[in-house]
PDB file of C-alpha atoms and ligand atoms in Angstrom:
ATOM      1  CA  UNK A   1      -9.209   2.430  24.649  1.00 90.00           C
ATOM      2  CA  UNK A   2      -8.051   4.435  21.620  1.00 96.00           C
ATOM      3  CA  UNK A   3      -4.635   4.561  23.259  1.00 97.00           C
ATOM      4  CA  UNK A   4      -4.471   0.773  23.441  1.00 96.00           C
ATOM      5  CA  UNK A   5      -5.526   0.480  19.787  1.00 97.00           C
ATOM      6  CA  UNK A   6      -2.758   2.920  18.878  1.00 98.00           C
ATOM      7  CA  UNK A   7      -0.206   0.914  20.872  1.00 98.00           C
ATOM      8  CA  UNK A   8      -1.425  -2.308  19.293  1.00 97.00           C
ATOM      9  CA  UNK A   9      -1.083  -0.781  15.833  1.00 98.00           C
ATOM     10  CA  UNK A  10       2.569   0.047  16.402  1.00 98.00           C
ATOM     11  CA  UNK A  11       3.166  -3.353  18.023  1.00 98.00           C
ATOM     12  CA  UNK A  12       1.778  -4.979  14.899  1.00 97.00           C
ATOM     13  CA  UNK A  13       4.016  -2.911  12.640  1.00 98.00           C
ATOM     14  CA  UNK A  14       7.078  -3.497  14.806  1.00 98.00           C
ATOM     15  CA  UNK A  15       6.415  -7.231  14.873  1.00 98.00           C
ATOM     16  CA  UNK A  16       6.544  -7.077  11.070  1.00 97.00           C
ATOM     17  CA  UNK A  17      10.303  -6.553  11.195  1.00 97.00           C
ATOM     18  CA  UNK A  18      10.787  -9.685  13.310  1.00 95.00           C
ATOM     19  CA  UNK A  19      11.601 -13.225  12.306  1.00 92.00           C
ATOM     20  CA  UNK A  20       9.146 -15.730  10.942  1.00 91.00           C
ATOM     21  CA  UNK A  21       6.101 -14.747   8.973  1.00 93.00           C
ATOM     22  CA  UNK A  22       4.402 -11.961  10.900  1.00 97.00           C
ATOM     23  CA  UNK A  23       1.361 -10.503   9.098  1.00 97.00           C
ATOM     24  CA  UNK A  24       2.978  -7.122   8.576  1.00 98.00           C
ATOM     25  CA  UNK A  25       6.329  -8.379   7.305  1.00 98.00           C
ATOM     26  CA  UNK A  26       5.305  -6.790   4.024  1.00 98.00           C
ATOM     27  CA  UNK A  27       2.922  -3.981   3.194  1.00 98.00           C
ATOM     28  CA  UNK A  28       1.677  -2.631  -0.102  1.00 98.00           C
ATOM     29  CA  UNK A  29       3.109   0.785  -0.871  1.00 99.00           C
ATOM     30  CA  UNK A  30       1.259   3.154  -3.178  1.00 98.00           C
ATOM     31  CA  UNK A  31       2.854   6.127  -4.882  1.00 98.00           C
ATOM     32  CA  UNK A  32       1.720   8.673  -7.410  1.00 98.00           C
ATOM     33  CA  UNK A  33       2.981   7.683 -10.848  1.00 98.00           C
ATOM     34  CA  UNK A  34       4.852  10.136 -13.055  1.00 98.00           C
ATOM     35  CA  UNK A  35       1.712  10.416 -15.191  1.00 97.00           C
ATOM     36  CA  UNK A  36      -0.488  10.947 -12.114  1.00 97.00           C
ATOM     37  CA  UNK A  37      -1.913   7.437 -11.986  1.00 98.00           C
ATOM     38  CA  UNK A  38      -1.521   5.320  -8.837  1.00 98.00           C
ATOM     39  CA  UNK A  39       1.217   2.682  -8.568  1.00 98.00           C
ATOM     40  CA  UNK A  40       1.303   0.024  -5.881  1.00 98.00           C
ATOM     41  CA  UNK A  41       3.796  -2.681  -4.947  1.00 98.00           C
ATOM     42  CA  UNK A  42       4.877  -4.851  -2.038  1.00 98.00           C
ATOM     43  CA  UNK A  43       7.750  -3.834   0.246  1.00 98.00           C
ATOM     44  CA  UNK A  44       9.331  -5.482   3.292  1.00 98.00           C
ATOM     45  CA  UNK A  45       9.259  -3.495   6.537  1.00 98.00           C
ATOM     46  CA  UNK A  46      12.879  -3.145   7.630  1.00 98.00           C
ATOM     47  CA  UNK A  47      12.617  -0.836  10.604  1.00 97.00           C
ATOM     48  CA  UNK A  48       9.666   0.510  12.568  1.00 98.00           C
ATOM     49  CA  UNK A  49       9.980   3.028  15.387  1.00 98.00           C
ATOM     50  CA  UNK A  50       7.039   4.651  17.086  1.00 98.00           C
ATOM     51  CA  UNK A  51       9.387   6.884  19.040  1.00 97.00           C
ATOM     52  CA  UNK A  52      11.009   8.245  15.873  1.00 97.00           C
ATOM     53  CA  UNK A  53       7.730   8.007  13.966  1.00 98.00           C
ATOM     54  CA  UNK A  54       9.315   6.151  11.097  1.00 98.00           C
ATOM     55  CA  UNK A  55       8.727   3.067   8.969  1.00 98.00           C
ATOM     56  CA  UNK A  56      11.646   2.093   6.750  1.00 98.00           C
ATOM     57  CA  UNK A  57      11.909  -0.047   3.646  1.00 98.00           C
ATOM     58  CA  UNK A  58      14.760  -0.740   1.262  1.00 98.00           C
ATOM     59  CA  UNK A  59      14.665  -0.532  -2.490  1.00 98.00           C
ATOM     60  CA  UNK A  60      16.731  -0.102  -5.621  1.00 98.00           C
ATOM     61  CA  UNK A  61      17.674   3.496  -6.284  1.00 97.00           C
ATOM     62  CA  UNK A  62      17.082   2.828  -9.992  1.00 97.00           C
ATOM     63  CA  UNK A  63      13.512   1.583  -9.511  1.00 97.00           C
ATOM     64  CA  UNK A  64      10.583   3.608 -10.852  1.00 98.00           C
ATOM     65  CA  UNK A  65       9.201   4.174  -7.341  1.00 98.00           C
ATOM     66  CA  UNK A  66      12.234   6.298  -6.500  1.00 98.00           C
ATOM     67  CA  UNK A  67      11.634   8.581  -9.478  1.00 98.00           C
ATOM     68  CA  UNK A  68       8.026   8.847  -8.322  1.00 98.00           C
ATOM     69  CA  UNK A  69       8.901   9.590  -4.704  1.00 98.00           C
ATOM     70  CA  UNK A  70      11.500  12.135  -5.778  1.00 98.00           C
ATOM     71  CA  UNK A  71       8.802  13.967  -7.697  1.00 98.00           C
ATOM     72  CA  UNK A  72       6.122  13.542  -5.022  1.00 98.00           C
ATOM     73  CA  UNK A  73       7.177  12.143  -1.621  1.00 98.00           C
ATOM     74  CA  UNK A  74       3.664  11.180  -0.556  1.00 98.00           C
ATOM     75  CA  UNK A  75       3.079   7.482   0.042  1.00 98.00           C
ATOM     76  CA  UNK A  76       0.321   5.215   1.325  1.00 98.00           C
ATOM     77  CA  UNK A  77       0.918   1.796   2.869  1.00 99.00           C
ATOM     78  CA  UNK A  78      -1.612  -0.911   3.579  1.00 98.00           C
ATOM     79  CA  UNK A  79      -1.259  -4.317   5.192  1.00 98.00           C
ATOM     80  CA  UNK A  80      -3.585  -6.949   6.578  1.00 98.00           C
ATOM     81  CA  UNK A  81      -3.566  -9.676   9.168  1.00 98.00           C
ATOM     82  CA  UNK A  82      -5.796 -11.970   7.141  1.00 97.00           C
ATOM     83  CA  UNK A  83      -6.262 -14.427  10.041  1.00 96.00           C
ATOM     84  CA  UNK A  84      -7.453 -11.822  12.506  1.00 96.00           C
ATOM     85  CA  UNK A  85      -9.040  -9.560   9.894  1.00 97.00           C
ATOM     86  CA  UNK A  86      -7.139  -6.478  10.921  1.00 97.00           C
ATOM     87  CA  UNK A  87      -6.139  -3.874   8.350  1.00 98.00           C
ATOM     88  CA  UNK A  88      -3.643  -1.075   8.937  1.00 98.00           C
ATOM     89  CA  UNK A  89      -3.339   1.831   6.533  1.00 98.00           C
ATOM     90  CA  UNK A  90      -0.610   4.420   6.846  1.00 98.00           C
ATOM     91  CA  UNK A  91      -0.118   7.511   4.781  1.00 98.00           C
ATOM     92  CA  UNK A  92       2.709   9.944   5.050  1.00 98.00           C
ATOM     93  CA  UNK A  93       5.795  11.486   3.560  1.00 98.00           C
ATOM     94  CA  UNK A  94       8.942   9.712   2.464  1.00 98.00           C
ATOM     95  CA  UNK A  95      12.536  10.759   2.831  1.00 98.00           C
ATOM     96  CA  UNK A  96      15.194   9.070   0.735  1.00 98.00           C
ATOM     97  CA  UNK A  97      18.143   8.556   3.053  1.00 98.00           C
ATOM     98  CA  UNK A  98      21.303  10.049   1.542  1.00 94.00           C
ATOM     99  CA  UNK A  99      23.579   9.799   4.575  1.00 96.00           C
ATOM    100  CA  UNK A 100      26.316   7.300   3.663  1.00 96.00           C
ATOM    101  CA  UNK A 101      26.809   6.049   7.227  1.00 97.00           C
ATOM    102  CA  UNK A 102      23.130   5.347   7.689  1.00 97.00           C
ATOM    103  CA  UNK A 103      22.939   3.600   4.333  1.00 98.00           C
ATOM    104  CA  UNK A 104      26.001   1.528   5.116  1.00 97.00           C
ATOM    105  CA  UNK A 105      24.627   0.562   8.531  1.00 97.00           C
ATOM    106  CA  UNK A 106      21.397  -0.623   6.875  1.00 97.00           C
ATOM    107  CA  UNK A 107      23.396  -2.452   4.184  1.00 97.00           C
ATOM    108  CA  UNK A 108      25.566  -4.202   6.772  1.00 96.00           C
ATOM    109  CA  UNK A 109      22.520  -5.199   8.804  1.00 95.00           C
ATOM    110  CA  UNK A 110      20.902  -6.865   5.774  1.00 95.00           C
ATOM    111  CA  UNK A 111      21.205 -10.502   4.795  1.00 91.00           C
ATOM    112  CA  UNK A 112      23.385 -11.201   1.760  1.00 88.00           C
ATOM    113  CA  UNK A 113      20.378 -12.865   0.143  1.00 86.00           C
ATOM    114  CA  UNK A 114      18.446  -9.593   0.136  1.00 90.00           C
ATOM    115  CA  UNK A 115      21.429  -7.589  -1.168  1.00 91.00           C
ATOM    116  CA  UNK A 116      21.997  -9.676  -4.296  1.00 88.00           C
ATOM    117  CA  UNK A 117      19.205  -7.850  -6.125  1.00 90.00           C
ATOM    118  CA  UNK A 118      21.217  -4.610  -5.999  1.00 93.00           C
ATOM    119  CA  UNK A 119      24.066  -6.189  -8.006  1.00 90.00           C
ATOM    120  CA  UNK A 120      22.162  -6.517 -11.250  1.00 89.00           C
ATOM    121  CA  UNK A 121      23.352  -4.430 -14.186  1.00 89.00           C
ATOM    122  CA  UNK A 122      19.832  -3.759 -15.426  1.00 91.00           C
ATOM    123  CA  UNK A 123      17.563  -1.371 -13.577  1.00 92.00           C
ATOM    124  CA  UNK A 124      14.298  -2.869 -12.276  1.00 94.00           C
ATOM    125  CA  UNK A 125      11.642  -2.563 -14.964  1.00 94.00           C
ATOM    126  CA  UNK A 126      14.061  -2.829 -17.912  1.00 93.00           C
ATOM    127  CA  UNK A 127      12.509  -4.890 -20.710  1.00 94.00           C
ATOM    128  CA  UNK A 128      14.377  -8.134 -21.463  1.00 93.00           C
ATOM    129  CA  UNK A 129      13.896 -11.073 -23.844  1.00 93.00           C
ATOM    130  CA  UNK A 130      13.856 -13.764 -21.155  1.00 92.00           C
ATOM    131  CA  UNK A 131      14.083 -13.893 -17.327  1.00 90.00           C
ATOM    132  CA  UNK A 132      17.683 -15.094 -17.180  1.00 86.00           C
ATOM    133  CA  UNK A 133      18.843 -12.062 -19.169  1.00 87.00           C
ATOM    134  CA  UNK A 134      18.377 -10.059 -15.959  1.00 86.00           C
ATOM    135  CA  UNK A 135      21.308 -11.845 -14.324  1.00 78.00           C
ATOM    136  CA  UNK A 136      24.724 -11.186 -15.694  1.00 67.00           C
ATOM    137  CA  UNK A 137      26.531 -14.375 -14.746  1.00 58.00           C
ATOM    138  CA  UNK A 138      29.852 -12.919 -15.800  1.00 49.00           C
ATOM    139  CA  UNK A 139      29.565 -10.278 -13.128  1.00 59.00           C
ATOM    140  CA  UNK A 140      31.153 -11.702 -10.032  1.00 64.00           C
ATOM    141  CA  UNK A 141      30.929  -9.561  -6.911  1.00 67.00           C
ATOM    142  CA  UNK A 142      34.182  -7.682  -6.395  1.00 72.00           C
ATOM    143  CA  UNK A 143      33.571  -7.392  -2.704  1.00 81.00           C
ATOM    144  CA  UNK A 144      30.885  -7.336  -0.043  1.00 82.00           C
ATOM    145  CA  UNK A 145      29.790  -3.843  -1.039  1.00 89.00           C
ATOM    146  CA  UNK A 146      29.135  -4.593  -4.700  1.00 90.00           C
ATOM    147  CA  UNK A 147      25.724  -3.067  -5.506  1.00 92.00           C
ATOM    148  CA  UNK A 148      25.794  -0.629  -2.613  1.00 96.00           C
ATOM    149  CA  UNK A 149      25.486   2.267  -5.070  1.00 96.00           C
ATOM    150  CA  UNK A 150      22.008   0.987  -5.987  1.00 96.00           C
ATOM    151  CA  UNK A 151      20.907   0.356  -2.409  1.00 97.00           C
ATOM    152  CA  UNK A 152      18.340   2.829  -1.210  1.00 98.00           C
ATOM    153  CA  UNK A 153      16.826   3.331   2.247  1.00 98.00           C
ATOM    154  CA  UNK A 154      13.419   4.982   2.316  1.00 98.00           C
ATOM    155  CA  UNK A 155      12.018   6.394   5.545  1.00 98.00           C
ATOM    156  CA  UNK A 156       8.277   6.897   5.737  1.00 98.00           C
ATOM    157  CA  UNK A 157       7.066   9.504   8.217  1.00 98.00           C
ATOM    158  CA  UNK A 158       3.492   8.466   9.049  1.00 98.00           C
ATOM    159  CA  UNK A 159       1.016  11.358   9.152  1.00 98.00           C
ATOM    160  CA  UNK A 160      -2.174   9.303   9.279  1.00 98.00           C
ATOM    161  CA  UNK A 161      -2.792   5.780  10.547  1.00 98.00           C
ATOM    162  CA  UNK A 162      -6.081   3.973  10.046  1.00 98.00           C
ATOM    163  CA  UNK A 163      -6.876   0.800  12.031  1.00 98.00           C
ATOM    164  CA  UNK A 164      -9.748  -1.496  11.075  1.00 98.00           C
ATOM    165  CA  UNK A 165     -10.556  -4.558  13.153  1.00 97.00           C
ATOM    166  CA  UNK A 166     -13.265  -6.829  11.808  1.00 96.00           C
ATOM    167  CA  UNK A 167     -12.727  -9.370  14.587  1.00 92.00           C
ATOM    168  CA  UNK A 168     -13.855  -7.218  17.499  1.00 80.00           C
ATOM    169  CA  UNK A 169     -16.468  -9.017  19.609  1.00 83.00           C
ATOM    170  CA  UNK A 170     -18.765  -6.006  19.777  1.00 84.00           C
ATOM    171  CA  UNK A 171     -18.723  -5.379  16.011  1.00 89.00           C
ATOM    172  CA  UNK A 172     -16.297  -3.869  13.551  1.00 95.00           C
ATOM    173  CA  UNK A 173     -14.017  -1.185  14.986  1.00 96.00           C
ATOM    174  CA  UNK A 174     -12.136   1.478  13.136  1.00 97.00           C
ATOM    175  CA  UNK A 175      -9.867   4.185  14.522  1.00 98.00           C
ATOM    176  CA  UNK A 176      -7.993   7.024  12.875  1.00 98.00           C
ATOM    177  CA  UNK A 177      -4.827   8.661  14.174  1.00 98.00           C
ATOM    178  CA  UNK A 178      -3.655  11.909  12.704  1.00 98.00           C
ATOM    179  CA  UNK A 179      -0.287  13.566  13.235  1.00 98.00           C
ATOM    180  CA  UNK A 180      -0.721  17.177  14.298  1.00 97.00           C
ATOM    181  CA  UNK A 181       2.162  19.288  15.664  1.00 95.00           C
ATOM    182  CA  UNK A 182       4.343  16.253  16.385  1.00 94.00           C
ATOM    183  CA  UNK A 183       1.603  14.538  18.375  1.00 96.00           C
ATOM    184  CA  UNK A 184      -1.197  12.155  17.487  1.00 97.00           C
ATOM    185  CA  UNK A 185      -4.880  13.086  17.444  1.00 98.00           C
ATOM    186  CA  UNK A 186      -7.126  10.064  17.619  1.00 98.00           C
ATOM    187  CA  UNK A 187     -10.773   9.299  17.001  1.00 98.00           C
ATOM    188  CA  UNK A 188     -13.104   6.418  16.279  1.00 98.00           C
ATOM    189  CA  UNK A 189     -14.609   6.373  12.816  1.00 97.00           C
ATOM    190  CA  UNK A 190     -17.487   4.426  11.335  1.00 96.00           C
ATOM    191  CA  UNK A 191     -16.082   1.336   9.677  1.00 95.00           C
TER     192      UNK A 191
HETATM  193  C1  FMN B   1       7.142 -10.571  -1.021  1.00 53.58           C
HETATM  194  C2  FMN B   1       7.732  -9.405  -1.770  1.00 53.58           C
HETATM  195  C3  FMN B   1       8.511  -8.507  -1.098  1.00 53.58           C
HETATM  196  C4  FMN B   1       9.068  -7.412  -1.779  1.00 53.58           C
HETATM  197  N1  FMN B   1       9.834  -6.515  -1.090  1.00 53.58           N
HETATM  198  C5  FMN B   1      10.373  -5.472  -1.740  1.00 53.58           C
HETATM  199  C6  FMN B   1      11.121  -4.493  -1.029  1.00 53.58           C
HETATM  200  O1  FMN B   1      11.320  -4.568   0.194  1.00 53.58           O
HETATM  201  N2  FMN B   1      11.634  -3.454  -1.737  1.00 53.58           N
HETATM  202  C7  FMN B   1      11.435  -3.340  -3.078  1.00 53.58           C
HETATM  203  O2  FMN B   1      11.926  -2.375  -3.655  1.00 53.58           O
HETATM  204  N3  FMN B   1      10.718  -4.230  -3.776  1.00 53.58           N
HETATM  205  C8  FMN B   1      10.182  -5.296  -3.136  1.00 53.58           C
HETATM  206  N4  FMN B   1       9.447  -6.203  -3.839  1.00 53.58           N
HETATM  207  C9  FMN B   1       9.243  -6.004  -5.290  1.00 53.58           C
HETATM  208  C10 FMN B   1       8.241  -4.867  -5.506  1.00 53.58           C
HETATM  209  O3  FMN B   1       6.962  -5.299  -5.110  1.00 53.58           O
HETATM  210  C11 FMN B   1       8.246  -4.331  -6.930  1.00 53.58           C
HETATM  211  O4  FMN B   1       7.896  -5.352  -7.841  1.00 53.58           O
HETATM  212  C12 FMN B   1       9.587  -3.745  -7.324  1.00 53.58           C
HETATM  213  O5  FMN B   1      10.196  -3.049  -6.242  1.00 53.58           O
HETATM  214  C13 FMN B   1       9.460  -2.769  -8.504  1.00 53.58           C
HETATM  215  O6  FMN B   1       8.615  -1.716  -8.102  1.00 53.58           O
HETATM  216  P1  FMN B   1       8.505  -0.332  -8.918  1.00 53.58           P
HETATM  217  O7  FMN B   1       8.603  -0.694 -10.373  1.00 53.58           O
HETATM  218  O8  FMN B   1       7.177   0.200  -8.538  1.00 53.58           O
HETATM  219  O9  FMN B   1       9.631   0.551  -8.465  1.00 53.58           O
HETATM  220  C14 FMN B   1       8.848  -7.266  -3.165  1.00 53.58           C
HETATM  221  C15 FMN B   1       8.020  -8.169  -3.816  1.00 53.58           C
HETATM  222  C16 FMN B   1       7.480  -9.240  -3.139  1.00 53.58           C
HETATM  223  C17 FMN B   1       6.616 -10.217  -3.898  1.00 53.58           C
END
């Protein structure tokens, strides 16, 4: 039974990378701020592999979260299927992918629409007078790889997964999976 919950958890996460509007298309990602306070924001799940134990999202290398993850690679993710009342929490360690081939493969696999954000001259979080100041209209892309230098692939290695299902017929169910020696320990926990 715990095994099927575990499988369902990964199925949910993997479905998040699919087309349409799956519940786990995005998750909220929490990091430890440079001053020690928590920071949380939404990210799109780009790749999920149970076999490789990895959840990947893309971001701007210049964004504050990268400075935070460089200082402390710990991360926590949470998402919800609001229709079914299922919550999945993941915590783990991040690795900023530096390999050029892997970055380029991820870049090439992305839609142009999601790459445009990496072509801005201003780093995310830069204060501006008005919204349109963020977009330098004079800057025409010089080629398909314009902005690639700002494109960042972040791999999350899950070390703990927490499943909470409020829809279960027999009452609320919660399970916790912990990564120990490259394998998963599992247990039920009180919701
Ligand atoms: C629906 C949605 C999806 C988002 N997906 C991403 C994403 O995949 N990567 C990303 O860096 N920011 C994404 N953002 C923006 C972030 O939530 C955040 O505002 C931005 O990355 C700056 O975060 P930071 O200042 O903590 O670095 C998304 C925002 C929304 C509303």
